[in-house]
CSV table of C-alpha atoms and ligand atoms in Angstrom, one decimal:
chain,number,residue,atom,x,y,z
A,8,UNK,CA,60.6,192.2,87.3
A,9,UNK,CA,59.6,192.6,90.7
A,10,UNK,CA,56.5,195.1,90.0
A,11,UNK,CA,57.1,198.4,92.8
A,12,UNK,CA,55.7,198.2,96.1
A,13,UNK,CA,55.6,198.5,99.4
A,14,UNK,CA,53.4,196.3,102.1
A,15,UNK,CA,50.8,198.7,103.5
A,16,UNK,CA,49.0,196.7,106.1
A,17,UNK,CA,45.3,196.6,106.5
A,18,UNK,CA,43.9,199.0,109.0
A,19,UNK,CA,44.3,197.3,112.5
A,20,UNK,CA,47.5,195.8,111.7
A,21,UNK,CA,48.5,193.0,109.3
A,22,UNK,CA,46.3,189.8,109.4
A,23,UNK,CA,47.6,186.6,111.0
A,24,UNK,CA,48.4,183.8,109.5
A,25,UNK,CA,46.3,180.5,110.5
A,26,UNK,CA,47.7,178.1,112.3
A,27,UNK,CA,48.7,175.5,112.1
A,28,UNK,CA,50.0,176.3,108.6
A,29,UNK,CA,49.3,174.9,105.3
A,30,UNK,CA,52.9,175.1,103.4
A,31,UNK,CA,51.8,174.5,99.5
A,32,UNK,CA,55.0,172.1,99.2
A,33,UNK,CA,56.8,173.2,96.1
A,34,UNK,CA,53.0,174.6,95.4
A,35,UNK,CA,51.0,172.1,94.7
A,36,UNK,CA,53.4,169.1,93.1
A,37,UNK,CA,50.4,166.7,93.2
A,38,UNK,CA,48.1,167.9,90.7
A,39,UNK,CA,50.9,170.4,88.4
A,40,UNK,CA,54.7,170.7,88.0
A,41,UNK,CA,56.3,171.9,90.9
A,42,UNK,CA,58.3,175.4,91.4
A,43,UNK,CA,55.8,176.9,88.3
A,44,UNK,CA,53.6,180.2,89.1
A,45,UNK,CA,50.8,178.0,88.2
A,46,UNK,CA,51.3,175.6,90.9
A,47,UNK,CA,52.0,177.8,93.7
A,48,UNK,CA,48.4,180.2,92.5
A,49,UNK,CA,47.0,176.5,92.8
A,50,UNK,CA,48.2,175.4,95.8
A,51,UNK,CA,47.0,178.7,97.4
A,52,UNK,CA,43.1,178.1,96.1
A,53,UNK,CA,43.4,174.6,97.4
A,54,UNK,CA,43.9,176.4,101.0
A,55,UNK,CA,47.7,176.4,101.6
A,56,UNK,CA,48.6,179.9,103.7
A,57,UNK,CA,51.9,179.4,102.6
A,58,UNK,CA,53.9,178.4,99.1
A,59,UNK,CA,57.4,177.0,99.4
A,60,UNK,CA,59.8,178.2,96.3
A,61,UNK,CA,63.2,176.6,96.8
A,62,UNK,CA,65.9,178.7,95.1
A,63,UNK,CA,68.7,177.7,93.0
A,64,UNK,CA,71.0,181.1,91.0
A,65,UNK,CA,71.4,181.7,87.5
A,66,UNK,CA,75.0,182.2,85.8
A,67,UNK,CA,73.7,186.3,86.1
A,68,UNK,CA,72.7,185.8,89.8
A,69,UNK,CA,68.9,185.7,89.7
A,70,UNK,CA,66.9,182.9,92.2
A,71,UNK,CA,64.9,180.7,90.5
A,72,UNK,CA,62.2,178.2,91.5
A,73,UNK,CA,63.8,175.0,91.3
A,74,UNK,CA,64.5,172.0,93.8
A,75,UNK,CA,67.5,171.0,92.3
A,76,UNK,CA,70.4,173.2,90.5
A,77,UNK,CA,70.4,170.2,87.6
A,78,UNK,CA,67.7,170.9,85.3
A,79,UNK,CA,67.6,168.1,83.9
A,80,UNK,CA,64.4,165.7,85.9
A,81,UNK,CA,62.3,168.7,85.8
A,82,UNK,CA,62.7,171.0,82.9
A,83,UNK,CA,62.4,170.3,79.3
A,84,UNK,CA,66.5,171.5,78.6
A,85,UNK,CA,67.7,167.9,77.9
A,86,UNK,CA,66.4,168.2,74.6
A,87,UNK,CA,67.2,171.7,73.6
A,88,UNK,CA,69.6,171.6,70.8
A,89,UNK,CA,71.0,174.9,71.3
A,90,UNK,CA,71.7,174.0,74.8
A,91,UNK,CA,73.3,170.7,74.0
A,92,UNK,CA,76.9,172.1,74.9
A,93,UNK,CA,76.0,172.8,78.4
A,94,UNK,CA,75.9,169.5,79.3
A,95,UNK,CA,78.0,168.2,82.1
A,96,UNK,CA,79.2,164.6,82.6
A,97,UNK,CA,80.7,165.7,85.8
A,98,UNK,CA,79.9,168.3,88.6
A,99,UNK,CA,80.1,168.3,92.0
A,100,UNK,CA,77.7,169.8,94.4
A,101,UNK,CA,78.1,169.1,97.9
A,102,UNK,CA,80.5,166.4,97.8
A,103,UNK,CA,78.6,164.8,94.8
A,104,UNK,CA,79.1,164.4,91.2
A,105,UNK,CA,76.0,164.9,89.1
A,106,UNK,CA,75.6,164.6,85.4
A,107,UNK,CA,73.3,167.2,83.7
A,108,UNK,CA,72.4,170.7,82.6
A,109,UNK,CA,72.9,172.9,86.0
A,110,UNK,CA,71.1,176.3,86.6
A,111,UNK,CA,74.7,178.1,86.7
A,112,UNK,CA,75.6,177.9,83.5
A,113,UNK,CA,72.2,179.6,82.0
A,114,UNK,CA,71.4,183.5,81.8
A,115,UNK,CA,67.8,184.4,83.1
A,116,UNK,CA,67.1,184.9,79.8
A,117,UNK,CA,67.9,181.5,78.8
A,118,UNK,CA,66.4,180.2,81.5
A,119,UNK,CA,63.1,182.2,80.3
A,120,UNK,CA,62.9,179.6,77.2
A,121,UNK,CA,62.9,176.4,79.4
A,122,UNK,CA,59.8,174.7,80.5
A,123,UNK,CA,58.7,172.6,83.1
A,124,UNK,CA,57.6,168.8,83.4
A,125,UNK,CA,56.4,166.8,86.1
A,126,UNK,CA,58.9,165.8,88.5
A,127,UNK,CA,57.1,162.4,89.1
A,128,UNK,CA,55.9,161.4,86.0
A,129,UNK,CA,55.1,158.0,86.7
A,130,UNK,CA,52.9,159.0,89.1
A,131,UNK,CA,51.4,162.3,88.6
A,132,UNK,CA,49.2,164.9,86.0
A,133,UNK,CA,51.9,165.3,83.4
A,134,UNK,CA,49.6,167.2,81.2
A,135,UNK,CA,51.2,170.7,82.1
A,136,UNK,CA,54.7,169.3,80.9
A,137,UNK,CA,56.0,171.6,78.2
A,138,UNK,CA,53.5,174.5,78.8
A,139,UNK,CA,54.8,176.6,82.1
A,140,UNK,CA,57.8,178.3,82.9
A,141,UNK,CA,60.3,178.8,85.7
A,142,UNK,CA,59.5,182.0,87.9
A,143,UNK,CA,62.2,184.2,89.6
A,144,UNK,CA,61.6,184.7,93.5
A,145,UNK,CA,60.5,188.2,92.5
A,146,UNK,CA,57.6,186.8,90.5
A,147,UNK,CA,56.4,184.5,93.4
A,148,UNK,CA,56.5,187.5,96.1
A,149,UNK,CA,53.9,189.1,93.2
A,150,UNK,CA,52.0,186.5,92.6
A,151,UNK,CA,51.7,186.1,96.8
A,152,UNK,CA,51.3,189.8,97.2
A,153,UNK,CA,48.5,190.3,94.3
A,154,UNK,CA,46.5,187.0,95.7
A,155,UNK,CA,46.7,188.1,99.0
A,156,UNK,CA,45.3,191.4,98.2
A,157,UNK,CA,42.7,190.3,95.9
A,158,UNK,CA,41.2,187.0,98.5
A,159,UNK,CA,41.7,188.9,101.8
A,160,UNK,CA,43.7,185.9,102.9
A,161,UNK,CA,47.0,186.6,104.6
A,162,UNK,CA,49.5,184.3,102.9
A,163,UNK,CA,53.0,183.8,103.0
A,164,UNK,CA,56.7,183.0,101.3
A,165,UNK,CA,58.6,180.1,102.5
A,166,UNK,CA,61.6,180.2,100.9
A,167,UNK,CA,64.2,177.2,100.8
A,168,UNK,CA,68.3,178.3,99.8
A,169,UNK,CA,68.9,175.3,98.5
A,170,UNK,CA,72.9,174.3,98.7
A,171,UNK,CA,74.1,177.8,100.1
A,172,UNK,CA,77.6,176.8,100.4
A,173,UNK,CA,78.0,175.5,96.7
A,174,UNK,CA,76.5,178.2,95.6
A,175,UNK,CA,78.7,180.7,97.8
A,176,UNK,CA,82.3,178.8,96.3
A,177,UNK,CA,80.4,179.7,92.8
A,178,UNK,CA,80.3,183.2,93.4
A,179,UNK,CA,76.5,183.0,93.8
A,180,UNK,CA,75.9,183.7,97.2
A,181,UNK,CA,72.3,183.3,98.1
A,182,UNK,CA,71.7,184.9,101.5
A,183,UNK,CA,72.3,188.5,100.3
A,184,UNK,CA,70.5,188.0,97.3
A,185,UNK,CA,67.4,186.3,99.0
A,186,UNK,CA,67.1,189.2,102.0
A,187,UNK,CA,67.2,191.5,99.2
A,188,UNK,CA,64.9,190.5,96.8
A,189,UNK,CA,62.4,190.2,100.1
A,190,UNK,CA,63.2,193.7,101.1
A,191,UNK,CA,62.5,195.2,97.9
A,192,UNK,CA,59.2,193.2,97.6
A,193,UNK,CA,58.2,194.8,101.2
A,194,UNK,CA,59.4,191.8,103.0
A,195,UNK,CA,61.6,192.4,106.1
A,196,UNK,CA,61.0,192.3,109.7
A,197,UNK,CA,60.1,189.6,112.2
A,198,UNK,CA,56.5,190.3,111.4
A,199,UNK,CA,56.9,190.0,107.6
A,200,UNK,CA,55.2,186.7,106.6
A,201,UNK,CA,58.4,185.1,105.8
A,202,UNK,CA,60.0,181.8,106.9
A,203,UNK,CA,63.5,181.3,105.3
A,204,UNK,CA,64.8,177.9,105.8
A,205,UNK,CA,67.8,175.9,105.1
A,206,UNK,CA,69.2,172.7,105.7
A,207,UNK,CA,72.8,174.2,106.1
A,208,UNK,CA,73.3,175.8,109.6
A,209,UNK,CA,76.0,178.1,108.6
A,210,UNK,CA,73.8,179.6,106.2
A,211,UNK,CA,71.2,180.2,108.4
A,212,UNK,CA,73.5,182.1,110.7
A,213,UNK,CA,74.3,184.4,108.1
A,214,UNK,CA,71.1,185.0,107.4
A,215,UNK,CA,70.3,185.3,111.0
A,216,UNK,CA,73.4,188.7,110.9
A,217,UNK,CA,71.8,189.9,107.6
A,218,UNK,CA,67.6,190.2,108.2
A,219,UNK,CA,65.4,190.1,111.2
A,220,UNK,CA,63.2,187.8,108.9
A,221,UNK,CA,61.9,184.3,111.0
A,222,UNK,CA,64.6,181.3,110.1
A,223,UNK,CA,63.9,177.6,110.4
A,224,UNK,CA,66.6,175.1,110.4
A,225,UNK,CA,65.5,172.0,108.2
A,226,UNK,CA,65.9,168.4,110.1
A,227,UNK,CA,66.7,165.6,107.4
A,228,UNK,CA,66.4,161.9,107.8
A,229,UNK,CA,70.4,161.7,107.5
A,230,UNK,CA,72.6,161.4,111.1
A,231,UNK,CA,74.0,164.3,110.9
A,232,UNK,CA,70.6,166.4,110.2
A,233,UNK,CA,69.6,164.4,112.9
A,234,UNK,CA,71.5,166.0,115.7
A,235,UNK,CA,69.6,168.9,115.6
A,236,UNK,CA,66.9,166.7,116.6
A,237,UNK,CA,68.8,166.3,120.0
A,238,UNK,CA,68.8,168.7,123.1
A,239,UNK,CA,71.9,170.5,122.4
A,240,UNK,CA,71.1,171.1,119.0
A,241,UNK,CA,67.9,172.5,119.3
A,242,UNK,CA,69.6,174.6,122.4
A,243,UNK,CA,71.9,176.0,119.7
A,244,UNK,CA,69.4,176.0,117.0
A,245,UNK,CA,66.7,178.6,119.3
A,246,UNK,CA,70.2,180.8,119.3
A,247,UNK,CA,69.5,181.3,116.0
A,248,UNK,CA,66.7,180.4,114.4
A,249,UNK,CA,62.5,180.5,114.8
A,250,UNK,CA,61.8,177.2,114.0
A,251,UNK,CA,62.5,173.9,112.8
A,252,UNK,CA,61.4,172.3,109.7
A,253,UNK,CA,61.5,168.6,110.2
A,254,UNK,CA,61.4,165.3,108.5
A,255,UNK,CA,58.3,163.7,109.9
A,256,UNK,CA,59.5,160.6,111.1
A,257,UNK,CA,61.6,162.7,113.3
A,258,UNK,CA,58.3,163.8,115.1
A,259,UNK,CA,56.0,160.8,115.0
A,260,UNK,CA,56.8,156.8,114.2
A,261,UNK,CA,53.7,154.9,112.9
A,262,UNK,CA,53.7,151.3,113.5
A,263,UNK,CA,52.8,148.3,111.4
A,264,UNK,CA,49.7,147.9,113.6
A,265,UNK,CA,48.5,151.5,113.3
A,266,UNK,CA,49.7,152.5,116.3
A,267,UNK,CA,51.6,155.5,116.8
A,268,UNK,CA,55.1,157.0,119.1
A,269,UNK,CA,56.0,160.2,119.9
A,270,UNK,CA,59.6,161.0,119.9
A,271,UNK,CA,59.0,164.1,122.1
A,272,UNK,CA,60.8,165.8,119.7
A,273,UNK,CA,57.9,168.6,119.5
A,274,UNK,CA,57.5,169.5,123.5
A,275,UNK,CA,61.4,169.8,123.3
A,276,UNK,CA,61.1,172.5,120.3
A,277,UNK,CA,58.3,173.9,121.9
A,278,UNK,CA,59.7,174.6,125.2
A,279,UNK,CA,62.5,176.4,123.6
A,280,UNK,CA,60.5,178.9,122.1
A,281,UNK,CA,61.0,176.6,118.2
A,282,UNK,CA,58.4,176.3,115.9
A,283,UNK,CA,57.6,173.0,114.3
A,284,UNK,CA,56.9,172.4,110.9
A,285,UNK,CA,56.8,168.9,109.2
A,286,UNK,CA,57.4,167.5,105.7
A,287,UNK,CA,56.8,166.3,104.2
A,288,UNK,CA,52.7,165.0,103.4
A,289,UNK,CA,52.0,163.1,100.1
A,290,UNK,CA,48.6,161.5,99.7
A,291,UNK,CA,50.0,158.5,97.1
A,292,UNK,CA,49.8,155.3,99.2
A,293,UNK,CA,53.6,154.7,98.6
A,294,UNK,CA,54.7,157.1,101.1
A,295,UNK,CA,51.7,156.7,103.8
A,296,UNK,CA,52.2,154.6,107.4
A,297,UNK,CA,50.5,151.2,106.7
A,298,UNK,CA,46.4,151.0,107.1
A,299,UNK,CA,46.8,155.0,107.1
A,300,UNK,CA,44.8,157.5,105.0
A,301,UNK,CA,46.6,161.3,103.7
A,302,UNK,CA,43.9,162.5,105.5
A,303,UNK,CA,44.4,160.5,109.0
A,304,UNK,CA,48.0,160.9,108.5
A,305,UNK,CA,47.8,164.6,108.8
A,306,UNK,CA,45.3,164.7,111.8
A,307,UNK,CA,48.0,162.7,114.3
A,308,UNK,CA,50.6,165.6,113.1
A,309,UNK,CA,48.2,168.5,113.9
A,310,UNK,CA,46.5,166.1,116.9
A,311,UNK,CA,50.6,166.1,118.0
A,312,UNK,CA,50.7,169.6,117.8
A,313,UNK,CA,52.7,170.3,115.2
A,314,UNK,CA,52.7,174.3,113.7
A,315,UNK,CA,52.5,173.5,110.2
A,316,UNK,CA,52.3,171.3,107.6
A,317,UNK,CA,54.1,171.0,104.1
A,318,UNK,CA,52.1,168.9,101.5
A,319,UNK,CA,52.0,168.1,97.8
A,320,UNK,CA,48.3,168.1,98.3
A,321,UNK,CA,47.6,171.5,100.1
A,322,UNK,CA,43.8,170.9,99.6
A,323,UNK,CA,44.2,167.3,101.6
A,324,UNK,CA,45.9,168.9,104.2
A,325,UNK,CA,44.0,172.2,104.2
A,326,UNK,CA,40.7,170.1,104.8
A,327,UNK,CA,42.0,167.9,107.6
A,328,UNK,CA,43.1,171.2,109.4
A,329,UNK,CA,39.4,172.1,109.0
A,330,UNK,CA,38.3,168.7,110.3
A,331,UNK,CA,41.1,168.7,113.2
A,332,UNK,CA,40.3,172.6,114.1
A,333,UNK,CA,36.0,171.1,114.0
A,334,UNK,CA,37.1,168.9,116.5
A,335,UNK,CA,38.8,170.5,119.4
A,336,UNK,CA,36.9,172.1,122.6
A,337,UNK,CA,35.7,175.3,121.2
A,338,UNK,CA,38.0,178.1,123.0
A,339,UNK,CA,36.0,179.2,126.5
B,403,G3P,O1,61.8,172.4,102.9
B,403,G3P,C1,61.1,171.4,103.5
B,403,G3P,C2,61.2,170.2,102.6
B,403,G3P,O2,60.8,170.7,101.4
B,403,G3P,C3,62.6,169.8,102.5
B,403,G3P,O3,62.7,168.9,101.6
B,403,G3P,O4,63.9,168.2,99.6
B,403,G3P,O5,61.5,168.8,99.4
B,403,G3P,O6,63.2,170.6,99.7
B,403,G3P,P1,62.8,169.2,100.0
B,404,CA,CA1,62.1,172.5,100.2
């Protein structure tokens, strides 16, 4: 349960966030399961300002931590016996069918017994499997709350509704849900260290009638997420929304020969009043540019001007914001 309180801000108002941001990308997915308590409290003493819960609802309406509402890649309920009858050969979400154990057929309480593994397991620490749980949203605005009053540090929730639509046609509508959780925690208000984000514009809309809390439209690699990219989208998304939350390649294009293009994407965001964050930063050299470190891979985004960063590895990118911050003219 969310434990009762209310944001009292420090004398002299509430302390700003850095910039650019550190998101801790699902917490910190590099070194510990993702969308666990232990990750995100992780991901915050590796340096990220921010942690990123993506929510998924329970059969009984509560918003879980989890990237996906199929449990089945990284939870430990495929081989629960007494949940064996919840399988599903077949369900759609979003146009596509999925086989698996899905997040909306469990209680809270059953979803209380499960535990977490390694999304990447081929890849990744996979020591943790078995041993952490899923959190609620309430118990990551605690975990936020008490580690920012214990460090000092201002840190914030970045919260992704993750398939609002199919959700909504289940009866498990997550914008109400989400704005209230937040307000109960303390969280409301333009000023609230809150980004709510969502790659579904019509969700974000609603959101935008329902809480005065910042928005950022997410920019996927596909077409259609695309379009935001152009000038009448982001014209319509700064109607809206505070920001934009953008697949990278969207923003920057590495060559083979380490060179590097601008699309111009960020000057267009920027001059309408947009925030950009990008995602999303891995340090494993399958998903770097060719002949490019995590580390220099980071300092073109923040050298571009980006406002934030989400990464697997929040301590990577919380040192090269360090070494990029070292390296511009001190302020006159
Ligand atoms: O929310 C930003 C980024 O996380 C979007 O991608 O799939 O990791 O949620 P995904
Ligand atoms: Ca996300």
């Amino acid at each position: 349960m969310l434990a009762a309180c209310a944001v009292t801000p420090p004398p002299g108002g509430p302390v700003p966030l850095p910039a650019p941001l550190v998101i801790g990308h699902r917490g910190a997915p590099g070194h510990l399961p993702e969308h666990t308590l232990a990750s995100y409290r992780l991901a915050i003493e590796l340096g990220a300002d921010c942690v990123e819960p993506d929510l998924v609802a329970t059969r009984d309406g509560a918003l879980i931590a989890r990237h996906e509402p199929n449990l089945s890649e990284t939870t430990d309920v495929a081989v629960r016996p007494e949940f064996r009858d919840r399988y599903r050969a077949a369900h759609a979400i979003d146009g596509a069918s999925q086989a698996g154990w899905f997040a909306s057929d469990f209680t809270l309480a059953e979803i209380r017994t499960l535990r977490a593994r390694q999304a990447l397991p081929e890849l990744r620490f996979t020591g943790a499997d078995g041993r952490l749980g899923i959190p609620t949203l309430e118990e990551v605005i605690d975990l936020v709350r008490t580690t920012s009053a214990a460090a000092g540090r201002a840190l914030c929730l970045y919260p992704e509704l993750k398939h609002p639509a199919y959700h909504r046609a289940l009866g498990l509508p997550l914008e109400e849900a989400v704005v209230e959780v937040l307000a109960r925690g303390g969280f409301d208000g333009p000023e609230a260290p809150v980004f709510l984000q969502s790659f579904e514009r019509s969700s974000l809309e609603r959101l935008d009638r329902l809480t005065g809390l910042r928005l950022v439209q997410l920019v996927g690699s596909d077409e259609a997420s695309g379009a935001f990219a152009s000038a009448a989208g982001l014209d319509a998304v700064a109607g809206y929304a505070d920001g934009i939350g953008v697949w990278k390649l969207h923003l920057l294009r590495p060559g083979p020969d380490g060179s590097v293009r601008s699309t111009g994407l960020i000057e267009a965001a920027h001059a309408r009043g947009l925030l950009v964050h990008a995602w999303t930063f891995r340090s494993e050299p399958r998903w770097l540019p060719p002949g490019l470190g995590a580390a220099d891979e980071l300092r073109l985004f923040f050298e571009a001007g980006v406002d934030g960063v989400f990464a697997d590895f929040p301590g990577e990118a919380h040192a090269a914001r360090t070494q990029f911050l070292l390296g511009r003219p001190a302020a006159p």
